Structures are given as structure tokens and as C-alpha cells.
Amino acid sequence: MGSISRDADTAIITAEGLSYSYQLAQDEAAVEHWALQGIDLQVRPGEFLAVVGPNGSGKSTLAKHLNALLIPVSGRVTVAGLDTGSEEQRWDIRQIVGMVFQNPDNQLVATQVVEDVAFGPENLGLPRQDIATRVDESLRLVGMEQYRDRPPHLLSGGQKQRVAIAGILAMKPRCIVLDEATSMLDPVGREEVMETIRGLNAEQGITVVHITHNMDEAVFADRVAVMSEGRIAMVGSPEEVFARDQELRELGLEVPIVVELAIRLRNAGYPVPRSALTVEAMVDYLCGR
């Protein structure tokens, strides 16, 4: 298992011994199912953390604990020092950590893009000019300014998800958690959303936790946490995690296509560096750049 920093002062989110269970119907009886078991994980300010794992590994359950949508059965989760188990602190926690979900249609509530992005700040009771400033800035950050007067239902899937992200940004969070936010999108939409969140992380310093089953998306993260059966199986940089390709396969995961190509080239005697995780990096290597 990869090493995990224990310095809470460097973490914006800390899970300590996080376990969570729910009742599962089985043979006309309720059986307790442990979706998370003893999770220890820290999210550092400004980092891009990808959380991957097979279906049923607990990824989405973990995501919902990061802004107190779910509360641990045992253990604890803290956000900027605030305990998600404290009902009094949950409002503040949800101002710090924003959530973007799988289906953007479930997050769009208004008849115009601009109204949708303004919905959150309006609920905060902000002055009208402050709301307008936040809406303009948020739409600019996700590249959707020209669609501000468009009805959301006329947008593509990727555009809808970018509007959903803009709505979160208008709340001024320090961290955005994306729970399988690209899984319902076509390749173009996925690329749009990935470019958006990578830009927000690199240029705005917003902490990103990207829950995904798409291993190709994880190569862009600073760190990758791999989940299996409700536990953290490994944590490390993309280079460290994807170097353990056999272990990943045993967990039911496939390595990214470029990583598979690099493995085959190394097996054939070519000294492909483990940092060649993207198409661009592989092209640079093959072309001798």
C-alpha cells in the first residue's frame, strides 16, 4: 500500500478510520453491508487526486463523505478542521467542498444557464452585484460565457456538466469533488470536462477529487488512490500506481492504453520511461524529443 501523509495541517480533507455500512436486502432479510472499511486518506490543498476502482469498490460512497452527504458509522472525516459528524458545521463544510454528480440534468434547475449558475449564490443571500460578478467569473472559467442565455436542456452533455461545475464555482469552494462526472458523456464531452477541471486545478489552485472508473483520466492526477472492496488498496503518483499493472489487473482494473503500450515496448527491449503515461508523452519518446 502506498504511503499516506499523517500531517493533518497539510490536508484540506482527512478521513481517519472511515467505515460506513447500510442494510442490504438478502433472502427476505436485512444484511449489514460494509461499503467502506477503515479508510485513511488525506487530500492536500491544491492537489488533483483521482480515486479509481471497480464497480462496488466504494468510490461513490467515499465521495459522499467528503462534504457530509453521508456521515461515517465509525471513524471521522474532517474538512479544513471541521468534523462532518457535527450537524452545526455541515453548512460550512459544504461551502468548502462542492459536489458535481454523474448526471448533469439532475443538477440543472433553471431555464437559462445564467440563472442556473446564480442559484447557489442567491441562496447564500449575496448582494445582486456580487452574484453577477460570481456568475460571470464562473462561466468564464469553464468557457461557457457565450451560452449564458441558452436553455440548459439545449446544451450537449459536456456543456451541461461544465455549467454544473460553474454553479459550484459560483459558491467559491476550495475543493471540488466529481463523482463519476464524466461517465455519462461521449468522448468529446469527457474531454471538455477533463480540460475544465485540469485548468481549474492548475490555474486557479482549486483542489480536485475526481472519482472515476476511467483509468485514462487518472493519468492527469497528482496522486491516484485505488479502492477495492471498500478499502484503499494503494495510493501513489500515477507512475507508481500504474507500474503495479499486475496488481491492478488482479483488482479487476485495466491500465490505460498508453501504459499498456509502454509495458509492451519495455518487454520488447525499448527503454520507455514510466512517466510516458499520455499520448503526448509517448509521442515525444517515440520521436526522440
Short mmCIF file of N, CA and C in Angstrom, two decimals, residues 165-224:
data_model
loop_
_atom_site.label_atom_id
_atom_site.label_comp_id
_atom_site.label_asym_id
_atom_site.label_seq_id
_atom_site.Cartn_x
_atom_site.Cartn_y
_atom_site.Cartn_z
N ILE A 165 -20.51 22.60 -13.12
CA ILE A 165 -19.26 22.98 -12.45
C ILE A 165 -19.25 24.48 -12.19
N ALA A 166 -19.72 25.27 -13.14
CA ALA A 166 -19.79 26.72 -12.93
C ALA A 166 -20.68 27.07 -11.75
N GLY A 167 -21.79 26.34 -11.62
CA GLY A 167 -22.68 26.58 -10.48
C GLY A 167 -22.00 26.32 -9.15
N ILE A 168 -21.13 25.31 -9.12
CA ILE A 168 -20.36 25.03 -7.91
C ILE A 168 -19.31 26.12 -7.69
N LEU A 169 -18.62 26.52 -8.76
CA LEU A 169 -17.58 27.55 -8.64
C LEU A 169 -18.15 28.87 -8.12
N ALA A 170 -19.39 29.16 -8.49
CA ALA A 170 -20.01 30.41 -8.04
C ALA A 170 -20.19 30.45 -6.52
N MET A 171 -20.10 29.30 -5.88
CA MET A 171 -20.18 29.22 -4.42
C MET A 171 -18.81 29.42 -3.77
N LYS A 172 -17.76 29.58 -4.59
CA LYS A 172 -16.39 29.81 -4.13
C LYS A 172 -15.86 28.68 -3.24
N PRO A 173 -15.94 27.42 -3.69
CA PRO A 173 -15.40 26.32 -2.89
C PRO A 173 -13.88 26.29 -2.98
N ARG A 174 -13.26 25.64 -2.01
CA ARG A 174 -11.82 25.40 -2.08
C ARG A 174 -11.53 24.06 -2.73
N CYS A 175 -12.53 23.19 -2.77
CA CYS A 175 -12.35 21.84 -3.30
C CYS A 175 -13.59 21.45 -4.08
N ILE A 176 -13.39 20.76 -5.20
CA ILE A 176 -14.50 20.21 -5.98
C ILE A 176 -14.33 18.69 -6.04
N VAL A 177 -15.39 17.97 -5.69
CA VAL A 177 -15.41 16.52 -5.79
C VAL A 177 -16.32 16.15 -6.96
N LEU A 178 -15.77 15.41 -7.92
CA LEU A 178 -16.54 14.99 -9.09
C LEU A 178 -16.80 13.50 -8.96
N ASP A 179 -18.07 13.14 -8.78
CA ASP A 179 -18.45 11.75 -8.58
C ASP A 179 -18.89 11.13 -9.89
N GLU A 180 -17.97 10.50 -10.61
CA GLU A 180 -18.25 9.88 -11.91
C GLU A 180 -18.86 10.90 -12.87
N ALA A 181 -18.35 12.14 -12.82
CA ALA A 181 -18.96 13.23 -13.57
C ALA A 181 -18.78 13.12 -15.08
N THR A 182 -17.91 12.22 -15.55
CA THR A 182 -17.71 12.06 -16.99
C THR A 182 -18.31 10.77 -17.53
N SER A 183 -18.88 9.95 -16.65
CA SER A 183 -19.26 8.59 -17.06
C SER A 183 -20.43 8.55 -18.03
N MET A 184 -21.28 9.59 -18.05
CA MET A 184 -22.42 9.59 -18.95
C MET A 184 -22.17 10.41 -20.22
N LEU A 185 -20.94 10.85 -20.41
CA LEU A 185 -20.62 11.73 -21.53
C LEU A 185 -19.95 10.98 -22.67
N ASP A 186 -20.10 11.52 -23.88
CA ASP A 186 -19.38 10.96 -25.02
C ASP A 186 -17.92 11.42 -24.95
N PRO A 187 -17.04 10.90 -25.82
CA PRO A 187 -15.62 11.27 -25.73
C PRO A 187 -15.36 12.77 -25.80
N VAL A 188 -16.11 13.48 -26.63
CA VAL A 188 -15.92 14.93 -26.73
C VAL A 188 -16.30 15.60 -25.41
N GLY A 189 -17.44 15.20 -24.86
CA GLY A 189 -17.87 15.77 -23.58
C GLY A 189 -16.91 15.47 -22.46
N ARG A 190 -16.38 14.24 -22.42
CA ARG A 190 -15.40 13.88 -21.39
C ARG A 190 -14.16 14.76 -21.49
N GLU A 191 -13.70 14.97 -22.73
CA GLU A 191 -12.51 15.80 -22.91
C GLU A 191 -12.77 17.24 -22.48
N GLU A 192 -13.96 17.76 -22.78
CA GLU A 192 -14.32 19.11 -22.35
C GLU A 192 -14.25 19.25 -20.83
N VAL A 193 -14.85 18.29 -20.15
CA VAL A 193 -14.90 18.35 -18.68
C VAL A 193 -13.50 18.16 -18.09
N MET A 194 -12.72 17.22 -18.63
CA MET A 194 -11.38 17.00 -18.12
C MET A 194 -10.50 18.22 -18.31
N GLU A 195 -10.59 18.87 -19.47
CA GLU A 195 -9.82 20.10 -19.68
C GLU A 195 -10.23 21.17 -18.70
N THR A 196 -11.53 21.24 -18.42
CA THR A 196 -12.03 22.25 -17.49
C THR A 196 -11.48 22.03 -16.09
N ILE A 197 -11.58 20.80 -15.57
CA ILE A 197 -11.16 20.58 -14.19
C ILE A 197 -9.64 20.62 -14.06
N ARG A 198 -8.92 20.21 -15.09
CA ARG A 198 -7.46 20.32 -15.05
C ARG A 198 -7.05 21.78 -15.02
N GLY A 199 -7.74 22.62 -15.80
CA GLY A 199 -7.44 24.05 -15.80
C GLY A 199 -7.76 24.70 -14.46
N LEU A 200 -8.89 24.34 -13.87
CA LEU A 200 -9.26 24.91 -12.57
C LEU A 200 -8.22 24.53 -11.51
N ASN A 201 -7.73 23.30 -11.59
CA ASN A 201 -6.73 22.85 -10.63
C ASN A 201 -5.39 23.55 -10.86
N ALA A 202 -4.92 23.58 -12.11
CA ALA A 202 -3.58 24.10 -12.40
C ALA A 202 -3.53 25.62 -12.34
N GLU A 203 -4.59 26.28 -12.81
CA GLU A 203 -4.55 27.74 -12.93
C GLU A 203 -5.20 28.47 -11.76
N GLN A 204 -6.20 27.86 -11.14
CA GLN A 204 -6.92 28.51 -10.03
C GLN A 204 -6.54 27.92 -8.68
N GLY A 205 -5.82 26.82 -8.68
CA GLY A 205 -5.40 26.21 -7.41
C GLY A 205 -6.53 25.52 -6.67
N ILE A 206 -7.63 25.21 -7.35
CA ILE A 206 -8.74 24.53 -6.70
C ILE A 206 -8.41 23.06 -6.53
N THR A 207 -8.61 22.55 -5.33
CA THR A 207 -8.38 21.14 -5.06
C THR A 207 -9.44 20.31 -5.78
N VAL A 208 -9.01 19.24 -6.45
CA VAL A 208 -9.93 18.39 -7.21
C VAL A 208 -9.81 16.96 -6.72
N VAL A 209 -10.96 16.35 -6.41
CA VAL A 209 -11.04 14.91 -6.16
C VAL A 209 -11.92 14.34 -7.25
N HIS A 210 -11.32 13.54 -8.12
CA HIS A 210 -12.03 13.02 -9.29
C HIS A 210 -12.27 11.53 -9.11
N ILE A 211 -13.53 11.18 -8.84
CA ILE A 211 -13.93 9.78 -8.70
C ILE A 211 -14.25 9.27 -10.10
N THR A 212 -13.56 8.23 -10.54
CA THR A 212 -13.76 7.79 -11.91
C THR A 212 -13.44 6.31 -12.07
N HIS A 213 -14.10 5.68 -13.03
CA HIS A 213 -13.73 4.32 -13.42
C HIS A 213 -12.88 4.33 -14.68
N ASN A 214 -12.66 5.54 -15.24
CA ASN A 214 -11.89 5.69 -16.46
C ASN A 214 -10.41 5.88 -16.11
N MET A 215 -9.63 4.83 -16.29
CA MET A 215 -8.23 4.88 -15.88
C MET A 215 -7.43 5.88 -16.70
N ASP A 216 -7.85 6.15 -17.94
CA ASP A 216 -7.13 7.12 -18.76
C ASP A 216 -7.21 8.53 -18.17
N GLU A 217 -8.29 8.81 -17.44
CA GLU A 217 -8.42 10.13 -16.81
C GLU A 217 -7.52 10.28 -15.60
N ALA A 218 -7.18 9.16 -14.97
CA ALA A 218 -6.39 9.21 -13.74
C ALA A 218 -4.93 9.58 -14.00
N VAL A 219 -4.46 9.44 -15.24
CA VAL A 219 -3.05 9.74 -15.51
C VAL A 219 -2.73 11.21 -15.32
N PHE A 220 -3.74 12.07 -15.33
CA PHE A 220 -3.51 13.51 -15.21
C PHE A 220 -3.48 13.97 -13.74
N ALA A 221 -3.74 13.06 -12.82
CA ALA A 221 -3.79 13.43 -11.40
C ALA A 221 -2.39 13.55 -10.80
N ASP A 222 -2.31 14.25 -9.67
CA ASP A 222 -1.07 14.27 -8.90
C ASP A 222 -0.88 12.95 -8.16
N ARG A 223 -1.99 12.43 -7.63
CA ARG A 223 -1.97 11.14 -6.94
C ARG A 223 -3.19 10.34 -7.37
N VAL A 224 -3.05 9.02 -7.25
CA VAL A 224 -4.16 8.11 -7.55
C VAL A 224 -4.37 7.21 -6.34
#
